[in-house]
Short mmCIF file of C-alpha atoms and ligand atoms in Angstrom, two decimals:
data_model
loop_
_atom_site.label_atom_id
_atom_site.label_comp_id
_atom_site.label_asym_id
_atom_site.label_seq_id
_atom_site.Cartn_x
_atom_site.Cartn_y
_atom_site.Cartn_z
CA MET A 1 -40.80 8.54 138.74
CA GLY A 2 -39.56 7.04 135.33
CA ILE A 3 -36.81 8.69 133.38
CA GLU A 4 -39.02 10.56 131.18
CA GLU A 5 -40.35 12.48 133.92
CA ILE A 6 -37.07 13.21 135.35
CA ILE A 7 -35.86 14.87 132.46
CA LYS A 8 -39.29 16.58 132.08
CA ASN A 9 -39.08 18.17 135.68
CA SER A 10 -35.05 18.78 135.39
CA ASN A 11 -33.45 22.02 134.46
CA ILE A 12 -32.32 21.56 131.56
CA SER A 13 -33.04 23.68 128.22
CA ASP A 14 -36.63 22.81 126.33
CA GLU A 15 -34.51 22.01 123.32
CA LEU A 16 -33.09 19.24 124.84
CA LYS A 17 -36.26 18.03 126.71
CA ARG A 18 -37.40 18.10 123.07
CA ILE A 19 -34.64 15.91 121.88
CA ALA A 20 -35.48 13.78 125.00
CA GLU A 21 -39.48 13.56 124.31
CA LYS A 22 -38.40 12.23 120.64
CA VAL A 23 -36.28 9.40 121.77
CA PHE A 24 -38.71 8.33 124.61
CA THR A 25 -41.39 8.26 121.55
CA ASP A 26 -39.24 6.55 118.96
CA GLN A 27 -38.72 9.54 116.49
CA ARG A 28 -36.13 10.19 114.40
CA ILE A 29 -33.80 13.69 115.65
CA THR A 30 -32.70 15.85 113.17
CA GLU A 31 -28.66 16.79 112.00
CA GLU A 32 -29.35 20.40 113.81
CA GLU A 33 -30.58 18.66 116.78
CA GLY A 34 -27.39 16.17 116.52
CA VAL A 35 -25.30 18.99 116.60
CA LEU A 36 -27.06 20.40 119.30
CA LEU A 37 -26.12 17.30 121.52
CA TYR A 38 -22.71 17.44 121.06
CA GLU A 39 -22.59 21.04 121.41
CA LYS A 40 -24.63 21.44 124.93
CA ALA A 41 -25.73 18.05 126.34
CA GLU A 42 -24.30 16.94 129.58
CA LEU A 43 -22.58 13.60 129.79
CA ALA A 44 -25.15 12.01 132.41
CA TYR A 45 -28.12 13.27 129.81
CA LEU A 46 -26.63 11.66 126.59
CA GLY A 47 -26.09 8.62 128.83
CA THR A 48 -29.50 8.05 129.73
CA LEU A 49 -31.01 8.66 126.41
CA ALA A 50 -28.44 6.57 124.72
CA ASN A 51 -28.75 3.78 127.44
CA PHE A 52 -32.50 3.79 127.18
CA ILE A 53 -31.80 3.36 123.03
CA ARG A 54 -29.63 0.67 124.03
CA GLU A 55 -31.73 -1.22 126.81
CA LYS A 56 -35.33 -1.20 124.28
CA LYS A 57 -33.22 -2.79 121.37
CA HIS A 58 -30.97 -5.26 123.35
CA GLY A 59 -31.94 -5.23 126.99
CA ASN A 60 -28.87 -5.98 129.11
CA ASN A 61 -27.27 -8.28 126.46
CA THR A 62 -23.75 -7.57 125.69
CA TYR A 63 -22.16 -9.15 122.41
CA PHE A 64 -18.68 -10.56 121.71
CA ASN A 65 -17.35 -12.65 119.25
CA LYS A 66 -14.50 -15.00 119.20
CA ASN A 67 -12.34 -13.99 115.87
CA PHE A 68 -8.67 -13.08 115.29
CA HIS A 69 -7.06 -10.97 112.81
CA ILE A 70 -4.93 -11.03 109.89
CA GLU A 71 -3.28 -8.02 108.29
CA PRO A 72 -1.62 -9.43 105.44
CA THR A 73 0.48 -6.23 104.53
CA ASN A 74 1.01 -2.96 106.20
CA ILE A 75 2.35 -1.52 102.76
CA CYS A 76 0.37 0.78 101.54
CA ILE A 77 -0.02 3.12 98.21
CA TYR A 78 -1.70 5.98 100.28
CA ASN A 79 -0.62 8.36 103.12
CA CYS A 80 -3.38 9.07 105.34
CA LYS A 81 -2.05 11.28 107.53
CA PHE A 82 -3.25 9.60 110.68
CA CYS A 83 -1.99 6.44 109.88
CA SER A 84 0.96 5.00 112.26
CA TYR A 85 1.12 1.67 110.23
CA VAL A 86 1.50 2.43 106.68
CA ARG A 87 5.13 1.42 105.21
CA LYS A 88 6.70 1.24 101.94
CA ILE A 89 8.14 -1.33 99.97
CA ASN A 90 11.66 -2.04 101.74
CA GLN A 91 11.24 0.61 104.22
CA GLU A 92 12.04 -0.69 107.67
CA GLY A 93 8.79 -1.92 109.50
CA ALA A 94 7.24 -3.00 106.59
CA TRP A 95 5.83 -6.57 106.50
CA GLU A 96 3.86 -8.67 103.68
CA TYR A 97 3.02 -12.06 104.72
CA SER A 98 3.18 -14.66 101.86
CA LEU A 99 -0.08 -16.92 101.08
CA ASP A 100 1.93 -19.73 103.30
CA GLU A 101 2.29 -17.54 106.04
CA ILE A 102 -1.16 -16.37 106.20
CA LEU A 103 -2.47 -19.80 105.99
CA ASN A 104 -0.12 -20.97 108.63
CA LYS A 105 -1.61 -18.39 110.92
CA VAL A 106 -5.31 -19.95 110.43
CA ARG A 107 -4.12 -23.25 110.96
CA GLU A 108 -2.81 -22.20 114.44
CA TYR A 109 -6.67 -21.95 115.28
CA ASN A 110 -7.28 -25.63 114.11
CA GLY A 111 -9.57 -27.10 116.97
CA LYS A 112 -10.10 -23.53 118.51
CA PRO A 113 -13.53 -22.58 118.68
CA VAL A 114 -13.22 -18.95 116.88
CA THR A 115 -15.96 -17.93 114.21
CA GLU A 116 -14.69 -15.16 112.37
CA VAL A 117 -11.50 -14.03 110.90
CA HIS A 118 -11.33 -10.12 110.18
CA ILE A 119 -8.72 -9.20 107.19
CA VAL A 120 -7.68 -6.07 106.80
CA GLY A 121 -4.02 -4.62 105.66
CA GLY A 122 -2.65 -1.88 103.20
CA VAL A 123 -3.32 -1.26 99.45
CA HIS A 124 -0.61 -3.23 98.29
CA PRO A 125 0.35 -2.15 94.69
CA LYS A 126 1.26 -5.90 93.71
CA ARG A 127 -1.63 -7.52 94.78
CA ASP A 128 -5.09 -7.93 92.96
CA LEU A 129 -8.50 -9.26 93.23
CA HIS A 130 -7.74 -12.79 92.34
CA TYR A 131 -4.64 -12.83 94.61
CA TYR A 132 -6.91 -12.01 97.67
CA GLY A 133 -10.03 -13.95 96.44
CA ASN A 134 -7.88 -17.31 95.92
CA MET A 135 -6.45 -16.36 99.48
CA ILE A 136 -10.08 -16.46 101.05
CA ALA A 137 -11.08 -19.67 99.18
CA GLU A 138 -7.73 -21.04 100.59
CA ILE A 139 -8.59 -20.26 104.14
CA LYS A 140 -12.17 -21.86 103.51
CA LYS A 141 -10.30 -25.05 102.43
CA ILE A 142 -8.79 -25.25 105.91
CA ARG A 143 -11.75 -23.84 107.74
CA PRO A 144 -15.05 -24.03 105.98
CA ASP A 145 -17.29 -22.97 109.08
CA LEU A 146 -14.94 -19.82 109.26
CA HIS A 147 -17.25 -16.46 108.75
CA VAL A 148 -14.46 -14.23 106.27
CA LYS A 149 -15.01 -10.39 107.21
CA ALA A 150 -12.29 -8.90 104.97
CA PHE A 151 -11.25 -5.81 103.15
CA THR A 152 -12.37 -2.36 103.65
CA ALA A 153 -14.03 -0.27 100.96
CA VAL A 154 -10.49 1.50 100.25
CA GLU A 155 -9.16 -2.08 99.56
CA LEU A 156 -11.68 -3.31 97.35
CA GLU A 157 -11.79 -0.12 95.49
CA TYR A 158 -8.29 -0.76 94.34
CA MET A 159 -8.46 -4.46 93.46
CA ILE A 160 -11.66 -4.12 91.94
CA LYS A 161 -10.45 -1.14 89.69
CA LYS A 162 -7.19 -3.15 88.80
CA ALA A 163 -9.32 -6.05 87.70
CA LYS A 164 -11.06 -3.63 85.60
CA VAL A 165 -14.57 -4.89 86.62
CA SER A 166 -17.61 -3.17 87.49
CA LEU A 167 -17.99 -3.04 91.36
CA GLU A 168 -21.08 -5.31 91.36
CA GLU A 169 -18.97 -7.76 89.51
CA GLY A 170 -15.74 -7.70 91.65
CA LEU A 171 -17.88 -8.11 94.68
CA LYS A 172 -19.85 -11.26 93.31
CA THR A 173 -16.31 -12.69 92.21
CA LEU A 174 -15.08 -12.16 95.92
CA LYS A 175 -18.25 -13.22 97.48
CA GLU A 176 -18.19 -16.60 95.09
CA TYR A 177 -14.74 -17.31 96.42
CA GLY A 178 -16.14 -17.04 99.73
CA LEU A 179 -15.95 -13.34 100.98
CA ASP A 180 -18.99 -13.50 103.80
CA SER A 181 -18.95 -9.73 104.74
CA ILE A 182 -17.01 -6.30 104.96
CA PRO A 183 -15.47 -4.54 107.68
CA GLY A 184 -16.32 -0.70 108.43
CA GLY A 185 -12.79 0.56 108.02
CA GLY A 186 -11.47 3.52 105.40
CA ALA A 187 -14.77 6.08 106.16
CA GLU A 188 -12.37 8.33 108.36
CA ILE A 189 -14.54 11.43 107.83
CA PHE A 190 -16.84 11.82 104.92
CA HIS A 191 -17.25 15.50 105.03
CA GLU A 192 -15.03 16.25 101.74
CA GLU A 193 -13.45 19.27 103.28
CA ILE A 194 -12.12 17.05 106.20
CA ARG A 195 -11.35 14.13 103.83
CA LYS A 196 -9.38 16.29 101.36
CA GLN A 197 -6.76 17.19 104.18
CA VAL A 198 -6.75 13.57 106.09
CA CYS A 199 -6.49 11.38 103.28
CA ASP A 200 -7.04 12.85 99.91
CA GLU A 201 -5.77 10.13 97.57
CA LYS A 202 -7.81 6.98 98.97
CA ALA A 203 -11.51 6.05 97.97
CA SER A 204 -13.68 9.04 98.21
CA THR A 205 -16.77 9.20 100.20
CA ASN A 206 -19.06 8.43 97.40
CA MET A 207 -17.13 5.38 96.34
CA TRP A 208 -17.35 4.10 100.17
CA LEU A 209 -20.92 4.47 100.27
CA GLU A 210 -21.14 2.87 96.79
CA ILE A 211 -19.02 0.00 97.61
CA HIS A 212 -21.29 -0.67 100.78
CA GLU A 213 -24.51 -0.07 98.86
CA ALA A 214 -23.33 -2.57 96.24
CA ALA A 215 -22.56 -5.20 98.82
CA HIS A 216 -25.53 -4.76 100.67
CA LYS A 217 -27.39 -5.15 97.26
CA GLN A 218 -25.86 -8.50 96.86
CA GLY A 219 -26.11 -9.92 100.03
CA ILE A 220 -23.23 -9.03 101.35
CA PRO A 221 -23.41 -7.28 105.15
CA SER A 222 -21.02 -4.73 106.27
CA ASN A 223 -20.14 -2.50 109.27
CA ALA A 224 -19.01 1.10 109.11
CA THR A 225 -16.86 3.64 111.00
CA ILE A 226 -15.88 7.18 112.03
CA LEU A 227 -12.70 8.09 112.69
CA TYR A 228 -13.23 10.94 115.17
CA GLY A 229 -11.10 13.38 117.35
CA HIS A 230 -8.79 14.92 114.99
CA ILE A 231 -9.16 17.85 112.87
CA GLU A 232 -13.12 17.34 112.36
CA ASN A 233 -15.95 19.06 114.57
CA TYR A 234 -19.44 18.16 115.59
CA PHE A 235 -21.18 19.14 112.25
CA HIS A 236 -18.57 16.87 110.35
CA ARG A 237 -19.51 14.22 112.77
CA ILE A 238 -23.15 14.41 112.30
CA ASP A 239 -22.78 14.87 108.45
CA HIS A 240 -21.13 11.43 108.50
CA LEU A 241 -23.55 9.65 110.68
CA SER A 242 -26.37 11.30 108.60
CA ARG A 243 -24.96 9.69 105.22
CA LEU A 244 -24.79 6.52 106.90
CA ARG A 245 -28.64 6.85 108.19
CA ASN A 246 -29.28 7.58 104.73
CA LEU A 247 -27.68 4.76 103.32
CA GLN A 248 -29.27 2.17 106.10
CA ASP A 249 -32.74 3.57 105.50
CA LYS A 250 -32.25 2.25 101.67
CA THR A 251 -30.44 -0.94 102.11
CA GLY A 252 -30.63 -2.21 105.72
CA GLY A 253 -27.05 -3.91 105.23
CA PHE A 254 -25.40 -2.28 108.06
CA ASN A 255 -25.04 -4.55 111.23
CA THR A 256 -22.61 -2.57 113.42
CA PHE A 257 -21.39 1.23 113.54
CA ILE A 258 -18.01 1.35 115.49
CA PRO A 259 -16.68 5.07 116.62
CA LEU A 260 -12.99 4.88 116.15
CA LYS A 261 -10.83 7.31 118.36
CA PHE A 262 -8.05 8.78 116.69
CA ARG A 263 -4.65 7.61 118.49
CA LYS A 264 -1.96 9.72 118.09
CA GLU A 265 1.62 8.22 118.48
CA ASN A 266 3.77 8.04 115.24
CA ASN A 267 2.00 9.63 112.85
CA THR A 268 1.63 13.17 111.25
CA LEU A 269 -1.39 14.28 113.17
CA SER A 270 0.56 13.58 116.63
CA HIS A 271 0.05 17.18 117.51
CA ILE A 272 -3.19 17.83 117.60
CA GLY A 273 -3.32 14.81 120.97
CA GLU A 274 -6.23 12.88 121.75
CA VAL A 275 -10.02 13.47 122.93
CA SER A 276 -10.85 12.82 126.50
CA GLN A 277 -13.04 9.75 127.57
CA ILE A 278 -15.78 11.93 128.43
CA GLU A 279 -15.75 12.58 124.64
CA ASP A 280 -15.38 9.37 123.79
CA LEU A 281 -18.57 8.36 126.06
CA ARG A 282 -20.41 11.31 124.82
CA ASN A 283 -19.60 10.05 121.04
CA PHE A 284 -20.78 6.90 121.31
CA ALA A 285 -24.03 8.15 123.07
CA VAL A 286 -24.66 10.24 120.08
CA SER A 287 -24.01 7.98 117.78
CA ARG A 288 -26.42 5.45 119.37
CA ILE A 289 -29.11 8.28 119.67
CA PHE A 290 -28.97 9.61 115.88
CA LEU A 291 -28.06 6.24 114.17
CA ASP A 292 -31.90 4.92 115.20
CA ASN A 293 -31.70 2.35 112.13
CA PHE A 294 -28.42 0.61 113.18
CA PRO A 295 -28.79 -2.41 115.26
CA HIS A 296 -25.68 -2.14 117.07
CA ILE A 297 -22.86 0.08 118.15
CA LYS A 298 -19.58 -1.38 119.01
CA ALA A 299 -16.72 -0.46 121.42
CA TYR A 300 -13.53 -1.66 119.64
CA TRP A 301 -11.69 -2.35 122.93
CA PRO A 302 -8.01 -2.97 121.86
CA MET A 303 -8.13 0.79 120.76
CA LEU A 304 -9.94 2.16 123.99
CA GLY A 305 -8.85 0.05 126.52
CA LYS A 306 -10.80 -2.35 128.49
CA GLN A 307 -12.17 0.01 131.34
CA LEU A 308 -13.40 2.63 128.96
CA ALA A 309 -14.92 -0.33 126.86
CA GLN A 310 -16.86 -1.39 130.03
CA LEU A 311 -17.78 2.36 130.59
CA SER A 312 -19.30 2.47 127.16
CA LEU A 313 -21.53 -0.37 128.00
CA SER A 314 -23.62 2.45 129.86
CA PHE A 315 -23.65 4.89 126.64
CA GLY A 316 -25.28 3.32 124.10
CA VAL A 317 -22.81 0.42 123.37
CA ASP A 318 -23.88 -3.28 123.21
CA ASP A 319 -21.16 -5.22 121.40
CA ILE A 320 -17.66 -5.26 122.62
CA ASP A 321 -15.98 -6.96 119.59
CA GLY A 322 -13.96 -10.01 120.36
CA THR A 323 -11.32 -11.78 121.96
CA ILE A 324 -8.97 -10.54 119.23
CA ASP A 325 -6.25 -12.91 120.25
CA ASP A 326 -2.86 -10.47 119.98
CA SER A 327 -3.61 -10.59 116.32
CA THR A 328 -3.46 -6.62 115.01
CA LYS A 329 -1.02 -4.20 115.20
CA ILE A 330 -3.10 -1.07 113.85
CA TYR A 331 -3.87 0.46 116.95
CA SER A 332 -0.82 -0.70 119.24
CA MET A 333 1.35 1.08 116.68
CA ALA A 334 -0.82 4.39 117.05
CA GLY A 335 -0.28 4.43 120.63
CA ALA A 336 -3.45 2.15 122.12
CA THR A 337 -2.42 1.47 125.85
CA ASP A 338 -2.83 -2.18 125.50
CA LYS A 339 0.23 -3.35 123.16
CA ASN A 340 -0.97 -7.21 122.92
CA PRO A 341 -4.54 -6.82 122.56
CA LYS A 342 -5.90 -9.85 123.57
CA MET A 343 -8.58 -11.45 126.06
CA SER A 344 -9.73 -14.82 126.97
CA THR A 345 -13.73 -15.59 126.75
CA GLU A 346 -13.35 -15.55 131.16
CA GLU A 347 -11.86 -12.17 131.05
CA LEU A 348 -14.40 -10.50 128.50
CA VAL A 349 -17.36 -12.10 130.03
CA ASN A 350 -16.20 -10.86 133.65
CA LEU A 351 -15.71 -7.25 132.06
CA ILE A 352 -19.58 -7.43 130.69
CA LYS A 353 -20.45 -9.13 134.15
CA GLN A 354 -18.64 -6.67 136.24
CA VAL A 355 -21.16 -3.95 135.25
CA ASN A 356 -24.29 -5.92 135.36
CA ARG A 357 -25.21 -6.81 131.59
CA ILE A 358 -25.49 -10.18 129.98
CA PRO A 359 -22.51 -11.55 128.17
CA ILE A 360 -23.58 -13.36 124.67
CA GLU A 361 -21.48 -15.03 122.83
CA ARG A 362 -22.35 -14.19 118.96
CA ASP A 363 -21.21 -15.05 115.51
CA THR A 364 -20.82 -12.02 113.17
CA LEU A 365 -24.13 -11.95 111.90
CA TYR A 366 -25.35 -11.76 115.46
CA ASN A 367 -26.92 -15.09 115.95
CA ILE A 368 -26.62 -16.27 119.40
CA ILE A 369 -23.97 -18.71 119.84
CA LYS A 370 -24.17 -18.98 123.84
CA ASN A 371 -25.82 -17.00 126.94
CA TYR A 372 -22.61 -16.81 129.88
CA ASN A 373 -24.97 -15.51 132.38
O1 V47 B 401 -9.86 2.89 108.25
C1 V47 B 401 -6.04 4.00 111.23
C2 V47 B 401 -8.59 3.38 111.69
C3 V47 B 401 -9.27 1.55 110.67
C4 V47 B 401 -5.82 5.33 112.99
O2 V47 B 401 -15.62 -3.70 110.91
C5 V47 B 401 -6.98 4.38 113.14
O3 V47 B 401 -15.44 -5.00 112.76
C6 V47 B 401 -6.98 5.61 115.45
O4 V47 B 401 -11.97 -0.31 110.50
N1 V47 B 401 -5.92 5.78 115.31
C7 V47 B 401 -8.90 0.15 110.34
N2 V47 B 401 -7.70 4.79 114.20
C8 V47 B 401 -9.89 -0.54 111.32
C9 V47 B 401 -11.26 -0.91 111.11
C10 V47 B 401 -11.89 -1.88 112.11
C11 V47 B 401 -11.57 -2.07 113.26
C12 V47 B 401 -12.58 -2.92 114.39
C13 V47 B 401 -13.81 -3.53 114.07
C14 V47 B 401 -13.96 -3.29 112.69
C15 V47 B 401 -15.16 -3.89 112.02
C16 V47 B 401 -13.58 -2.33 111.74
O5 V47 B 401 -8.79 2.17 111.63
C17 V47 B 401 -8.83 2.58 109.24
C18 V47 B 401 -8.79 4.11 110.41
O6 V47 B 401 -10.01 4.39 110.32
N3 V47 B 401 -7.27 3.87 112.22
N4 V47 B 401 -5.22 4.76 111.88
C19 V47 B 401 -5.31 6.00 114.18
N5 V47 B 401 -4.30 6.78 114.24
FE1 SF4 B 402 -3.24 2.99 103.81
FE2 SF4 B 402 -5.19 2.25 105.41
FE3 SF4 B 402 -2.95 3.68 106.46
FE4 SF4 B 402 -4.62 4.88 104.86
S1 SF4 B 402 -5.37 3.94 106.60
S2 SF4 B 402 -2.49 5.05 104.70
S3 SF4 B 402 -5.10 2.95 103.26
S4 SF4 B 402 -3.46 1.49 105.58
#
């Protein structure tokens, strides 16, 4: 008996059986059905559907890349309630690297086979479009082969506004300096009711979506995230996924969706606590089922921990990001268990093999570099 038959003959509700039927016949589920999945579906049922889609799209392939992060500064003009990382100028714990320091970080990778640098930081009041553009150009002089995935829509809005140019012009300028793609951060929760409570000051939902749309139109691909597990409810999560699915229908420019679990240490939402690991897996699965037009779902292991990232591979996830090389602080400051996130290629490959999947090293755009099977 195939899994379709098992679900048909099981004693789950008719409404969940109808959703399963849709998934098995490649039909899109509605927002109401998405909420129903969150509210009513068991973990095993969600895993079965999400894994069906994952294997249909990618078989057992599980992608990772060799990358490192640069966080130019944690000084930020905003005060997002969930942020453990933000500092003000001269505050204890603040950092801002000079251009030379940043370039030295890139030079440390000379001769190493990394393919991507991921650059994200706070919104520094004194830095602008040309400072960051020049930084990218200088990085490219050192490593012309490196893919530069840089700046969340929040950072982009600020630097483009400050330069007094249109979104299109600002993005075009950055592309000319060498920007290759845009990471998914800054999305948080799109629904205005939640956004105004957790990050009222920074780029609005519409601005986030407009920036990604404008980037896609110029051939700059991007990722998308959700920051879940704080004050939002299931309806807000589905609303978020729905806005992303609509934009992806329009542009096709998103590569990967990355659900980011709210971590509670050292921020003003600490009292809320964190959702369970079961909820993390359910969230990956619903994301995979709802976002039928997103090629990839990523589990960001520095935030989740290695074992949960491994488990997520049975709940719709096909990508576990990269080797990272201890170059990010965002999650260790927010309480992630791994204080020095770093995995050798061998460790990443073994992690994937232990759960009978095929480790594939990819570049940022999912071109296959090496099959480790
Ligand atoms: O936008 C901040 C999140 C994001 C907390 O595109 C927190 O490949 C959990 O976007 N608990 C930045 N999350 C990181 C990001 C990212 C990470 C990995 C890969 C990619 C990609 C993008 O970090 C922020 C915010 O949503 N964040 N504080 C916290 N306490
Ligand atoms: Fe600034 Fe980003 Fe932290 Fe918000 S999440 S305060 S924009 S660094």
